[in-house]
Amino acid sequence: MWMRSTAAALLFLTAGGFSSEIQAQQSAETAALLQRLEQAESEIRELRSTVARPTAGRSETYRPESSGLYGVAFLDDESPIEGGTADPFAEKLMTLSEQQEALGKSQDDLKKLQDELKKSQKETADGLKDLSGKFKKGFVLPGHSNGTLQLNGRIHGDYWAFPNTDAGSDAFEHPLAPGVSVQDRFQWRRVRFGVKGDINDHMTYKIEMEFADPGSTQYRDVFVGFTNIPGVQTLLIGNQKRPYGLDHLNSSRYNVFLERPFIVEAFNQDARRLGACVYGTSEDEVYNWRYGVYNMELTQNDAGYTGDSYQLELAGRLATTYWYDETSGGRGYGHFALAGTIARPDGDRGEVIDPGPPSVRTHENEARFRTRPEARTDSRWLDTGRIAGADWYEIIATESVLNIGEIHLVSELQHLYMQREGEDLHFWGGYVHAAYFLTGEHMPWERSDGTLGRIKPFENFFMVDDGGGWGAWQIAARYSYADLTNKDIAGGIGQSGTLGLNWYWNQNARLQFNYTHGYISNHAPVAGNTSGHYDIIGTRFSVDF
C-alpha cells in the first residue's frame, strides 16, 4: 500500500498549480505508472502466498528469519529453491526484479519531470509577480520593448456659490456689465489625462492634457528628459512648472485648499512654461534643487511660441528638509526653501504688425500680474494690467513648512522688484495656513523634490471589503495677502481668510469644502468702484488615478 500512497502523493504534487496541458500529460503518465505499481504489488502478494506454503516432495521448512528481498523465503541451505528452467519461483523472482528496476527508473523519471515542472512554475510565478507589480503601479504595455508607459489622470468637479458680494466685487467680475452679480456655478475644474514613462535607461517623458473646457483643449506637462546625468542628475526640456511658489509646485491632488493663494497665482499664473530645467537631490535627500531657463509666455492653448522676442527668465529653487523623523515614518519634518527669478519681459512693446499668420505675430509685454479671488470666477479681480516700459524684474521667495504629527503649518512670502522706464515698482504678498487631522493622519512629504505627498487615511470610507470606516478628516485655516498696487499701478490689495474641511475617502478620492471671506481695496476704478468685499463657498469632489 505504501507504493499506492507514494504514487498518489506524486500525482498531487505534479498536477497542482500547472497549466491544463501539462496536467493532462502528467496525469496520464502517472496513471499508467500507478497501474504498473498495482500490478507489481499484486504479483508480490501472489509470490508471498506461493513461498509461504511447503514445497511438494521436500522436507525443508520456511524460516522467517532468513527472508530475503521483499519477504521472499529461502530454504534451510540458504539458497533459493532449485528447479528446472520452468521453476515458477525463479520466474517470479526474475519478474519482480525486472519490475523493481522498471519502477525505480519510472520514479527517477517522474522525479526529474517534477523538478522541471517546479522550476517552470517558479519562473512563471516570478514573472507574474513582476508583471502584477507593474500593473499595480499603473504600467501598461508600451509601444516598444525599450520603454515604459504609465497612465494617469484626475477629475475635479466643483460647485461655487457667492452668497454675499457688493457692487465692487460684481464690477470686478463683470467690468463691462455693471450691476450684474457674480453667478454661482457647477463646473469641471480639471479633467486631465496623461501618460509618462521611461525610454531606454536614461530618458524620460510626460504628456498631460486638460479637457475641462471642451472649447479649448490645452496641454499641461509636455516634456522629454535625460536622467542619471553625471553632475546634473535630471534635465527636462518642454512645458513644465517654473520653480517658485510651494503651493504651485505641490500637485493639486494634494493641496489643502481648493485654490491657490493670491500671491502664488499672481506671480506665477498657471505655473507652467516652455523651458529647460535641471533637477537634483542630495544623496541623503536633505537638499534638493531645480533651476532653468523659461520663455515667459503662457502657451498652453497654442502650438508653441513664434517670435523674435524670447522674453526669457532664469529661475531656480534651493530647498532643504532640515528635519525628517524617520522613526515615525515622516510624521515630523521641517522644510525651508529660497526661490526666485530674473526675468526680461520686454516683448514687442505691444506693436501690432499683422494679427493674422503666426509668422508675423507679436507678443505683448509679459509684465502682468493678476489673480482670481482664490475661487473660480470669470475674471481676475486683482490685475495690474500689462505694465508699459517694463525691462526687468526679479522675484525673491521664501517658503517654510513644519509638520508635527497631525499638525501642518505652512507659510510663504514673495517680493517682486521691477525696473522700467520711469519709476521702479514693488509688489509683494504671502500667506500662512494651518491644518489638523481630526483622525490622526499626517501630511506626507516628498524629500526628493520638497513638495507634499499623497495623503493615506488610516481606514478608507465605507469600503465593505476592508470592514468599513470613516476615512480621514482634516480641518484647515488660511490667511492670504497680496499687494499689487504701487505708484501708478493699481492692481488692488487683496486680503482673505479661508476655512477648509477635507474628507479623504481613500488615498485617491476626497471631498473638500472651503468658506472664504475676502476684501479688495486700492483697486483701479471699475465702474466707479475701487474696493469690494465678498463671501464665497466652494465644494470639490476629486479623484485621481
CSV table of N, CA and C in Angstrom, one decimal, residues 21-168:
chain,number,residue,atom,x,y,z
A,21,GLU,N,-2.5,21.7,-20.0
A,21,GLU,CA,-1.9,20.7,-20.9
A,21,GLU,C,-0.9,19.9,-20.2
A,22,ILE,N,-0.1,20.5,-19.3
A,22,ILE,CA,0.9,19.8,-18.5
A,22,ILE,C,0.2,18.8,-17.5
A,23,GLN,N,-0.9,19.3,-17.0
A,23,GLN,CA,-1.7,18.5,-16.1
A,23,GLN,C,-2.2,17.2,-16.7
A,24,ALA,N,-2.7,17.4,-17.9
A,24,ALA,CA,-3.3,16.2,-18.6
A,24,ALA,C,-2.2,15.2,-19.0
A,25,GLN,N,-1.1,15.7,-19.5
A,25,GLN,CA,0.0,14.8,-19.8
A,25,GLN,C,0.6,14.1,-18.6
A,26,GLN,N,0.7,14.9,-17.5
A,26,GLN,CA,1.3,14.3,-16.3
A,26,GLN,C,0.4,13.3,-15.7
A,27,SER,N,-0.9,13.6,-15.7
A,27,SER,CA,-1.9,12.7,-15.1
A,27,SER,C,-2.0,11.4,-15.9
A,28,ALA,N,-1.8,11.4,-17.2
A,28,ALA,CA,-1.8,10.1,-18.0
A,28,ALA,C,-0.6,9.3,-17.6
A,29,GLU,N,0.5,10.0,-17.6
A,29,GLU,CA,1.8,9.2,-17.3
A,29,GLU,C,1.7,8.6,-15.9
A,30,THR,N,1.2,9.4,-14.9
A,30,THR,CA,1.2,8.9,-13.5
A,30,THR,C,0.1,7.8,-13.4
A,31,ALA,N,-1.0,7.9,-14.1
A,31,ALA,CA,-2.0,6.9,-14.1
A,31,ALA,C,-1.4,5.5,-14.6
A,32,ALA,N,-0.7,5.6,-15.7
A,32,ALA,CA,-0.1,4.4,-16.2
A,32,ALA,C,0.9,3.8,-15.2
A,33,LEU,N,1.7,4.7,-14.6
A,33,LEU,CA,2.7,4.2,-13.6
A,33,LEU,C,1.9,3.6,-12.4
A,34,LEU,N,0.8,4.2,-12.0
A,34,LEU,CA,0.1,3.6,-10.9
A,34,LEU,C,-0.5,2.2,-11.2
A,35,GLN,N,-0.9,2.1,-12.5
A,35,GLN,CA,-1.4,0.8,-12.9
A,35,GLN,C,-0.3,-0.3,-12.8
A,36,ARG,N,0.9,0.1,-13.3
A,36,ARG,CA,2.0,-0.8,-13.2
A,36,ARG,C,2.4,-1.2,-11.8
A,37,LEU,N,2.3,-0.2,-10.9
A,37,LEU,CA,2.6,-0.4,-9.5
A,37,LEU,C,1.6,-1.4,-8.8
A,38,GLU,N,0.4,-1.2,-9.2
A,38,GLU,CA,-0.7,-2.0,-8.6
A,38,GLU,C,-0.5,-3.5,-9.1
A,39,GLN,N,-0.1,-3.6,-10.4
A,39,GLN,CA,0.2,-5.0,-10.9
A,39,GLN,C,1.3,-5.6,-10.2
A,40,ALA,N,2.4,-4.8,-10.0
A,40,ALA,CA,3.6,-5.4,-9.3
A,40,ALA,C,3.2,-5.8,-7.9
A,41,GLU,N,2.4,-4.9,-7.2
A,41,GLU,CA,2.0,-5.3,-5.8
A,41,GLU,C,1.2,-6.5,-5.8
A,42,SER,N,0.3,-6.7,-6.8
A,42,SER,CA,-0.5,-8.0,-6.9
A,42,SER,C,0.4,-9.2,-7.0
A,43,GLU,N,1.4,-9.1,-7.9
A,43,GLU,CA,2.3,-10.2,-8.2
A,43,GLU,C,3.1,-10.5,-6.9
A,44,ILE,N,3.5,-9.5,-6.2
A,44,ILE,CA,4.3,-9.7,-4.9
A,44,ILE,C,3.4,-10.5,-3.9
A,45,ARG,N,2.2,-10.1,-3.8
A,45,ARG,CA,1.3,-10.8,-2.9
A,45,ARG,C,1.1,-12.3,-3.3
A,46,GLU,N,1.0,-12.5,-4.6
A,46,GLU,CA,0.9,-13.9,-5.1
A,46,GLU,C,2.1,-14.6,-4.8
A,47,LEU,N,3.3,-14.0,-5.0
A,47,LEU,CA,4.6,-14.7,-4.8
A,47,LEU,C,4.8,-15.0,-3.3
A,48,ARG,N,4.4,-14.1,-2.4
A,48,ARG,CA,4.5,-14.4,-1.0
A,48,ARG,C,3.6,-15.6,-0.6
A,49,SER,N,2.4,-15.6,-1.2
A,49,SER,CA,1.5,-16.7,-0.9
A,49,SER,C,2.1,-18.1,-1.4
A,50,THR,N,2.8,-18.0,-2.5
A,50,THR,CA,3.4,-19.3,-3.0
A,50,THR,C,4.5,-19.8,-2.1
A,51,VAL,N,5.4,-18.9,-1.7
A,51,VAL,CA,6.6,-19.4,-1.0
A,51,VAL,C,6.2,-19.6,0.5
A,52,ALA,N,5.1,-19.2,0.9
A,52,ALA,CA,4.7,-19.5,2.3
A,52,ALA,C,4.2,-20.9,2.5
A,53,ARG,N,3.9,-21.6,1.4
A,53,ARG,CA,3.4,-23.0,1.5
A,53,ARG,C,4.6,-23.9,1.4
A,54,PRO,N,4.6,-25.1,2.1
A,54,PRO,CA,5.7,-26.1,1.9
A,54,PRO,C,5.8,-26.6,0.5
A,55,THR,N,7.0,-26.8,0.0
A,55,THR,CA,7.2,-27.2,-1.4
A,55,THR,C,6.9,-28.7,-1.4
A,56,ALA,N,6.1,-29.2,-2.4
A,56,ALA,CA,5.7,-30.6,-2.6
A,56,ALA,C,7.0,-31.5,-2.7
A,57,GLY,N,7.0,-32.6,-1.9
A,57,GLY,CA,8.1,-33.5,-2.0
A,57,GLY,C,9.3,-33.1,-1.3
A,58,ARG,N,9.3,-32.1,-0.5
A,58,ARG,CA,10.5,-31.6,0.2
A,58,ARG,C,10.3,-31.5,1.7
A,59,SER,N,11.3,-31.7,2.5
A,59,SER,CA,11.2,-31.6,3.9
A,59,SER,C,11.6,-30.3,4.5
A,60,GLU,N,12.2,-29.5,3.6
A,60,GLU,CA,12.7,-28.2,4.1
A,60,GLU,C,11.5,-27.3,4.6
A,61,THR,N,11.7,-26.5,5.6
A,61,THR,CA,10.7,-25.7,6.2
A,61,THR,C,11.0,-24.2,6.0
A,62,TYR,N,10.0,-23.4,6.0
A,62,TYR,CA,10.2,-21.9,5.9
A,62,TYR,C,10.7,-21.3,7.1
A,63,ARG,N,11.7,-20.4,6.9
A,63,ARG,CA,12.3,-19.8,8.1
A,63,ARG,C,12.2,-18.2,7.9
A,64,PRO,N,11.3,-17.6,8.7
A,64,PRO,CA,11.1,-16.1,8.5
A,64,PRO,C,12.4,-15.3,8.7
A,65,GLU,N,13.3,-15.8,9.6
A,65,GLU,CA,14.5,-15.0,9.8
A,65,GLU,C,15.4,-15.0,8.6
A,66,SER,N,15.2,-15.9,7.7
A,66,SER,CA,16.1,-15.9,6.5
A,66,SER,C,15.4,-15.4,5.3
A,67,SER,N,14.3,-14.6,5.6
A,67,SER,CA,13.6,-14.0,4.5
A,67,SER,C,14.5,-13.1,3.7
A,68,GLY,N,14.4,-13.2,2.4
A,68,GLY,CA,15.2,-12.3,1.6
A,68,GLY,C,14.5,-11.1,1.1
A,69,LEU,N,14.9,-10.7,-0.1
A,69,LEU,CA,14.4,-9.5,-0.6
A,69,LEU,C,12.9,-9.5,-0.8
A,70,TYR,N,12.2,-8.4,-0.3
A,70,TYR,CA,10.8,-8.2,-0.3
A,70,TYR,C,10.1,-9.4,0.3
A,71,GLY,N,10.7,-10.0,1.4
A,71,GLY,CA,10.0,-11.0,2.1
A,71,GLY,C,10.0,-12.4,1.4
A,72,VAL,N,10.8,-12.6,0.3
A,72,VAL,CA,10.9,-13.9,-0.4
A,72,VAL,C,11.6,-14.9,0.5
A,73,ALA,N,11.0,-16.0,0.7
A,73,ALA,CA,11.6,-17.0,1.7
A,73,ALA,C,12.7,-17.8,1.0
A,74,PHE,N,13.7,-18.2,1.7
A,74,PHE,CA,14.7,-19.1,1.3
A,74,PHE,C,14.7,-20.4,2.2
A,75,LEU,N,15.3,-21.4,1.7
A,75,LEU,CA,15.3,-22.7,2.4
A,75,LEU,C,16.4,-22.8,3.4
A,76,ASP,N,16.5,-24.0,4.1
A,76,ASP,CA,17.5,-24.1,5.2
A,76,ASP,C,18.9,-24.0,4.7
A,77,ASP,N,19.2,-24.4,3.4
A,77,ASP,CA,20.5,-24.3,2.9
A,77,ASP,C,20.8,-22.9,2.4
A,78,GLU,N,19.9,-21.9,2.7
A,78,GLU,CA,20.0,-20.5,2.4
A,78,GLU,C,20.3,-20.3,0.9
A,79,SER,N,19.7,-21.2,0.1
A,79,SER,CA,19.8,-20.9,-1.4
A,79,SER,C,18.4,-21.0,-1.9
A,80,PRO,N,18.1,-20.4,-2.9
A,80,PRO,CA,16.7,-20.4,-3.5
A,80,PRO,C,16.3,-21.8,-3.9
A,81,ILE,N,15.0,-22.0,-3.9
A,81,ILE,CA,14.5,-23.3,-4.4
A,81,ILE,C,15.0,-23.6,-5.7
A,82,GLU,N,15.6,-24.7,-5.9
A,82,GLU,CA,16.2,-25.0,-7.2
A,82,GLU,C,15.2,-25.8,-8.0
A,83,GLY,N,15.2,-25.7,-9.2
A,83,GLY,CA,14.3,-26.4,-10.1
A,83,GLY,C,14.7,-26.2,-11.5
A,84,GLY,N,13.9,-26.7,-12.3
A,84,GLY,CA,14.2,-26.6,-13.8
A,84,GLY,C,14.0,-25.2,-14.2
A,85,THR,N,14.2,-25.0,-15.5
A,85,THR,CA,14.0,-23.7,-16.1
A,85,THR,C,12.6,-23.2,-16.0
A,86,ALA,N,11.7,-24.1,-15.7
A,86,ALA,CA,10.3,-23.7,-15.5
A,86,ALA,C,9.9,-23.5,-14.1
A,87,ASP,N,10.9,-23.4,-13.2
A,87,ASP,CA,10.6,-23.2,-11.8
A,87,ASP,C,9.9,-21.9,-11.6
A,88,PRO,N,8.6,-21.9,-11.2
A,88,PRO,CA,7.8,-20.7,-11.1
A,88,PRO,C,8.4,-19.7,-10.1
A,89,PHE,N,9.0,-20.2,-9.0
A,89,PHE,CA,9.6,-19.3,-8.0
A,89,PHE,C,10.7,-18.4,-8.6
A,90,ALA,N,11.6,-19.0,-9.4
A,90,ALA,CA,12.6,-18.3,-10.1
A,90,ALA,C,12.1,-17.3,-11.1
A,91,GLU,N,11.0,-17.7,-11.8
A,91,GLU,CA,10.4,-16.8,-12.7
A,91,GLU,C,9.8,-15.6,-12.0
A,92,LYS,N,9.1,-15.9,-10.9
A,92,LYS,CA,8.5,-14.8,-10.2
A,92,LYS,C,9.6,-13.9,-9.6
A,93,LEU,N,10.7,-14.4,-9.1
A,93,LEU,CA,11.8,-13.6,-8.6
A,93,LEU,C,12.4,-12.7,-9.7
A,94,MET,N,12.6,-13.3,-10.9
A,94,MET,CA,13.1,-12.6,-12.0
A,94,MET,C,12.1,-11.5,-12.5
A,95,THR,N,10.8,-11.8,-12.5
A,95,THR,CA,9.8,-10.8,-12.9
A,95,THR,C,9.8,-9.7,-11.9
A,96,LEU,N,9.9,-10.0,-10.6
A,96,LEU,CA,9.9,-9.0,-9.6
A,96,LEU,C,11.1,-8.1,-9.7
A,97,SER,N,12.3,-8.7,-9.9
A,97,SER,CA,13.5,-7.9,-10.1
A,97,SER,C,13.4,-6.9,-11.3
A,98,GLU,N,12.8,-7.4,-12.4
A,98,GLU,CA,12.7,-6.5,-13.5
A,98,GLU,C,11.7,-5.4,-13.2
A,99,GLN,N,10.6,-5.7,-12.5
A,99,GLN,CA,9.6,-4.7,-12.2
A,99,GLN,C,10.1,-3.7,-11.2
A,100,GLN,N,11.0,-4.2,-10.3
A,100,GLN,CA,11.6,-3.3,-9.4
A,100,GLN,C,12.5,-2.3,-10.1
A,101,GLU,N,13.3,-2.8,-11.0
A,101,GLU,CA,14.2,-1.9,-11.8
A,101,GLU,C,13.4,-0.9,-12.6
A,102,ALA,N,12.3,-1.4,-13.2
A,102,ALA,CA,11.4,-0.5,-14.1
A,102,ALA,C,10.8,0.5,-13.2
A,103,LEU,N,10.3,0.1,-12.0
A,103,LEU,CA,9.7,1.0,-11.1
A,103,LEU,C,10.7,2.1,-10.6
A,104,GLY,N,11.9,1.7,-10.3
A,104,GLY,CA,12.9,2.7,-9.9
A,104,GLY,C,13.2,3.7,-11.0
A,105,LYS,N,13.3,3.2,-12.2
A,105,LYS,CA,13.5,4.1,-13.4
A,105,LYS,C,12.4,5.0,-13.6
A,106,SER,N,11.1,4.5,-13.5
A,106,SER,CA,10.0,5.4,-13.6
A,106,SER,C,9.9,6.4,-12.6
A,107,GLN,N,10.3,6.0,-11.3
A,107,GLN,CA,10.2,7.0,-10.2
A,107,GLN,C,11.3,8.1,-10.5
A,108,ASP,N,12.5,7.7,-11.0
A,108,ASP,CA,13.5,8.7,-11.2
A,108,ASP,C,13.1,9.6,-12.3
A,109,ASP,N,12.5,9.1,-13.4
A,109,ASP,CA,12.0,10.0,-14.5
A,109,ASP,C,10.9,10.9,-14.0
A,110,LEU,N,10.0,10.4,-13.1
A,110,LEU,CA,8.9,11.2,-12.6
A,110,LEU,C,9.5,12.3,-11.7
A,111,LYS,N,10.5,12.0,-10.9
A,111,LYS,CA,11.1,13.0,-10.1
A,111,LYS,C,11.8,14.1,-10.9
A,112,LYS,N,12.5,13.7,-12.0
A,112,LYS,CA,13.1,14.7,-12.8
A,112,LYS,C,12.0,15.6,-13.4
A,113,LEU,N,10.9,15.0,-13.9
A,113,LEU,CA,9.9,15.8,-14.5
A,113,LEU,C,9.2,16.7,-13.5
A,114,GLN,N,9.1,16.2,-12.3
A,114,GLN,CA,8.5,17.0,-11.2
A,114,GLN,C,9.4,18.2,-10.9
A,115,ASP,N,10.7,18.0,-10.9
A,115,ASP,CA,11.7,19.1,-10.6
A,115,ASP,C,11.6,20.1,-11.7
A,116,GLU,N,11.5,19.7,-13.0
A,116,GLU,CA,11.4,20.6,-14.1
A,116,GLU,C,10.1,21.4,-14.0
A,117,LEU,N,9.0,20.8,-13.7
A,117,LEU,CA,7.8,21.5,-13.6
A,117,LEU,C,7.8,22.5,-12.4
A,118,LYS,N,8.4,22.1,-11.3
A,118,LYS,CA,8.5,23.1,-10.2
A,118,LYS,C,9.4,24.3,-10.6
A,119,LYS,N,10.4,24.1,-11.3
A,119,LYS,CA,11.3,25.2,-11.8
A,119,LYS,C,10.5,26.1,-12.7
A,120,SER,N,9.7,25.4,-13.7
A,120,SER,CA,8.9,26.2,-14.6
A,120,SER,C,7.8,27.0,-13.9
A,121,GLN,N,7.2,26.4,-12.8
A,121,GLN,CA,6.2,27.0,-12.0
A,121,GLN,C,6.8,28.3,-11.3
A,122,LYS,N,8.0,28.1,-10.8
A,122,LYS,CA,8.6,29.3,-10.1
A,122,LYS,C,8.9,30.4,-11.0
A,123,GLU,N,9.4,30.1,-12.2
A,123,GLU,CA,9.7,31.1,-13.2
A,123,GLU,C,8.5,31.8,-13.6
A,124,THR,N,7.4,31.1,-13.8
A,124,THR,CA,6.1,31.7,-14.2
A,124,THR,C,5.6,32.6,-13.1
A,125,ALA,N,5.7,32.1,-11.9
A,125,ALA,CA,5.2,32.8,-10.7
A,125,ALA,C,6.0,34.1,-10.5
A,126,ASP,N,7.3,34.0,-10.7
A,126,ASP,CA,8.1,35.3,-10.6
A,126,ASP,C,7.8,36.3,-11.7
A,127,GLY,N,7.5,35.8,-12.9
A,127,GLY,CA,7.2,36.6,-14.0
A,127,GLY,C,5.8,37.3,-13.8
A,128,LEU,N,4.9,36.5,-13.3
A,128,LEU,CA,3.5,37.1,-13.0
A,128,LEU,C,3.6,38.1,-11.8
A,129,LYS,N,4.4,37.8,-10.8
A,129,LYS,CA,4.6,38.8,-9.7
A,129,LYS,C,5.2,40.1,-10.2
A,130,ASP,N,6.2,40.0,-11.1
A,130,ASP,CA,6.8,41.2,-11.6
A,130,ASP,C,5.8,42.0,-12.4
A,131,LEU,N,5.0,41.3,-13.3
A,131,LEU,CA,4.0,41.9,-14.1
A,131,LEU,C,2.9,42.5,-13.3
A,132,SER,N,2.5,41.8,-12.3
A,132,SER,CA,1.5,42.3,-11.4
A,132,SER,C,1.9,43.6,-10.7
A,133,GLY,N,3.2,43.6,-10.2
A,133,GLY,CA,3.7,44.8,-9.6
A,133,GLY,C,3.7,46.0,-10.5
A,134,LYS,N,4.0,45.8,-11.8
A,134,LYS,CA,4.0,46.9,-12.7
A,134,LYS,C,2.5,47.4,-12.9
A,135,PHE,N,1.6,46.4,-13.0
A,135,PHE,CA,0.2,46.9,-13.2
A,135,PHE,C,-0.3,47.6,-12.0
A,136,LYS,N,0.1,47.2,-10.8
A,136,LYS,CA,-0.3,47.9,-9.6
A,136,LYS,C,0.2,49.3,-9.6
A,137,LYS,N,1.4,49.5,-10.2
A,137,LYS,CA,1.9,50.9,-10.3
A,137,LYS,C,1.3,51.7,-11.5
A,138,GLY,N,0.4,51.1,-12.2
A,138,GLY,CA,-0.2,51.8,-13.3
A,138,GLY,C,0.5,51.6,-14.7
A,139,PHE,N,1.3,50.6,-14.8
A,139,PHE,CA,2.0,50.4,-16.0
A,139,PHE,C,1.2,49.5,-17.0
A,140,VAL,N,1.2,49.9,-18.3
A,140,VAL,CA,0.7,49.1,-19.3
A,140,VAL,C,1.8,48.9,-20.3
A,141,LEU,N,1.5,48.1,-21.3
A,141,LEU,CA,2.5,47.8,-22.3
A,141,LEU,C,2.8,49.0,-23.2
A,142,PRO,N,4.1,49.3,-23.4
A,142,PRO,CA,4.4,50.4,-24.2
A,142,PRO,C,4.5,50.0,-25.7
A,143,GLY,N,4.8,51.0,-26.6
A,143,GLY,CA,4.8,50.7,-28.0
A,143,GLY,C,6.1,49.9,-28.4
A,144,HIS,N,7.1,49.9,-27.6
A,144,HIS,CA,8.3,49.1,-27.9
A,144,HIS,C,8.9,48.6,-26.6
A,145,SER,N,9.9,47.7,-26.8
A,145,SER,CA,10.4,47.0,-25.7
A,145,SER,C,11.4,47.8,-24.8
A,146,ASN,N,11.8,49.0,-25.2
A,146,ASN,CA,12.8,49.7,-24.5
A,146,ASN,C,12.2,50.9,-23.7
A,147,GLY,N,10.9,50.8,-23.4
A,147,GLY,CA,10.3,51.9,-22.7
A,147,GLY,C,9.2,51.4,-21.8
A,148,THR,N,8.7,52.4,-20.9
A,148,THR,CA,7.6,52.1,-20.1
A,148,THR,C,6.5,53.1,-20.3
A,149,LEU,N,5.3,52.8,-19.9
A,149,LEU,CA,4.1,53.6,-20.2
A,149,LEU,C,3.2,53.6,-18.9
A,150,GLN,N,3.0,54.7,-18.3
A,150,GLN,CA,2.1,54.8,-17.2
A,150,GLN,C,1.0,55.8,-17.4
A,151,LEU,N,-0.2,55.3,-17.3
A,151,LEU,CA,-1.4,56.2,-17.4
A,151,LEU,C,-1.7,56.9,-16.1
A,152,ASN,N,-2.2,58.2,-16.3
A,152,ASN,CA,-2.6,58.9,-15.1
A,152,ASN,C,-3.6,60.0,-15.4
A,153,GLY,N,-4.3,60.4,-14.5
A,153,GLY,CA,-5.4,61.4,-14.7
A,153,GLY,C,-6.0,61.9,-13.4
A,154,ARG,N,-6.9,62.9,-13.6
A,154,ARG,CA,-7.6,63.4,-12.4
A,154,ARG,C,-8.9,64.1,-12.9
A,155,ILE,N,-9.9,64.0,-12.0
A,155,ILE,CA,-11.2,64.7,-12.3
A,155,ILE,C,-11.5,65.5,-11.0
A,156,HIS,N,-11.7,66.8,-11.2
A,156,HIS,CA,-12.1,67.7,-10.2
A,156,HIS,C,-13.5,68.3,-10.6
A,157,GLY,N,-14.5,68.0,-9.8
A,157,GLY,CA,-15.8,68.6,-10.1
A,157,GLY,C,-16.1,69.6,-9.0
A,158,ASP,N,-16.5,70.9,-9.4
A,158,ASP,CA,-16.7,72.0,-8.4
A,158,ASP,C,-18.1,72.5,-8.4
A,159,TYR,N,-18.4,73.0,-7.2
A,159,TYR,CA,-19.6,73.9,-7.1
A,159,TYR,C,-19.1,75.1,-6.3
A,160,TRP,N,-19.4,76.3,-6.9
A,160,TRP,CA,-19.1,77.6,-6.3
A,160,TRP,C,-20.3,78.4,-6.1
A,161,ALA,N,-20.4,79.0,-4.9
A,161,ALA,CA,-21.6,79.9,-4.6
A,161,ALA,C,-21.0,81.2,-4.1
A,162,PHE,N,-21.7,82.3,-4.4
A,162,PHE,CA,-21.3,83.6,-3.9
A,162,PHE,C,-22.5,84.3,-3.2
A,163,PRO,N,-22.7,83.8,-1.9
A,163,PRO,CA,-23.9,84.3,-1.2
A,163,PRO,C,-23.8,85.8,-0.8
A,164,ASN,N,-22.6,86.4,-0.8
A,164,ASN,CA,-22.6,87.8,-0.4
A,164,ASN,C,-21.5,88.5,-1.2
A,165,THR,N,-21.9,89.4,-2.1
A,165,THR,CA,-21.0,90.2,-2.8
A,165,THR,C,-21.6,91.6,-2.9
A,166,ASP,N,-20.7,92.6,-3.0
A,166,ASP,CA,-21.2,94.0,-3.2
A,166,ASP,C,-21.0,94.5,-4.6
A,167,ALA,N,-21.2,95.8,-4.8
A,167,ALA,CA,-21.1,96.4,-6.1
A,167,ALA,C,-19.7,96.3,-6.6
A,168,GLY,N,-18.7,96.5,-5.7
A,168,GLY,CA,-17.3,96.4,-6.2
A,168,GLY,C,-16.9,95.1,-6.7
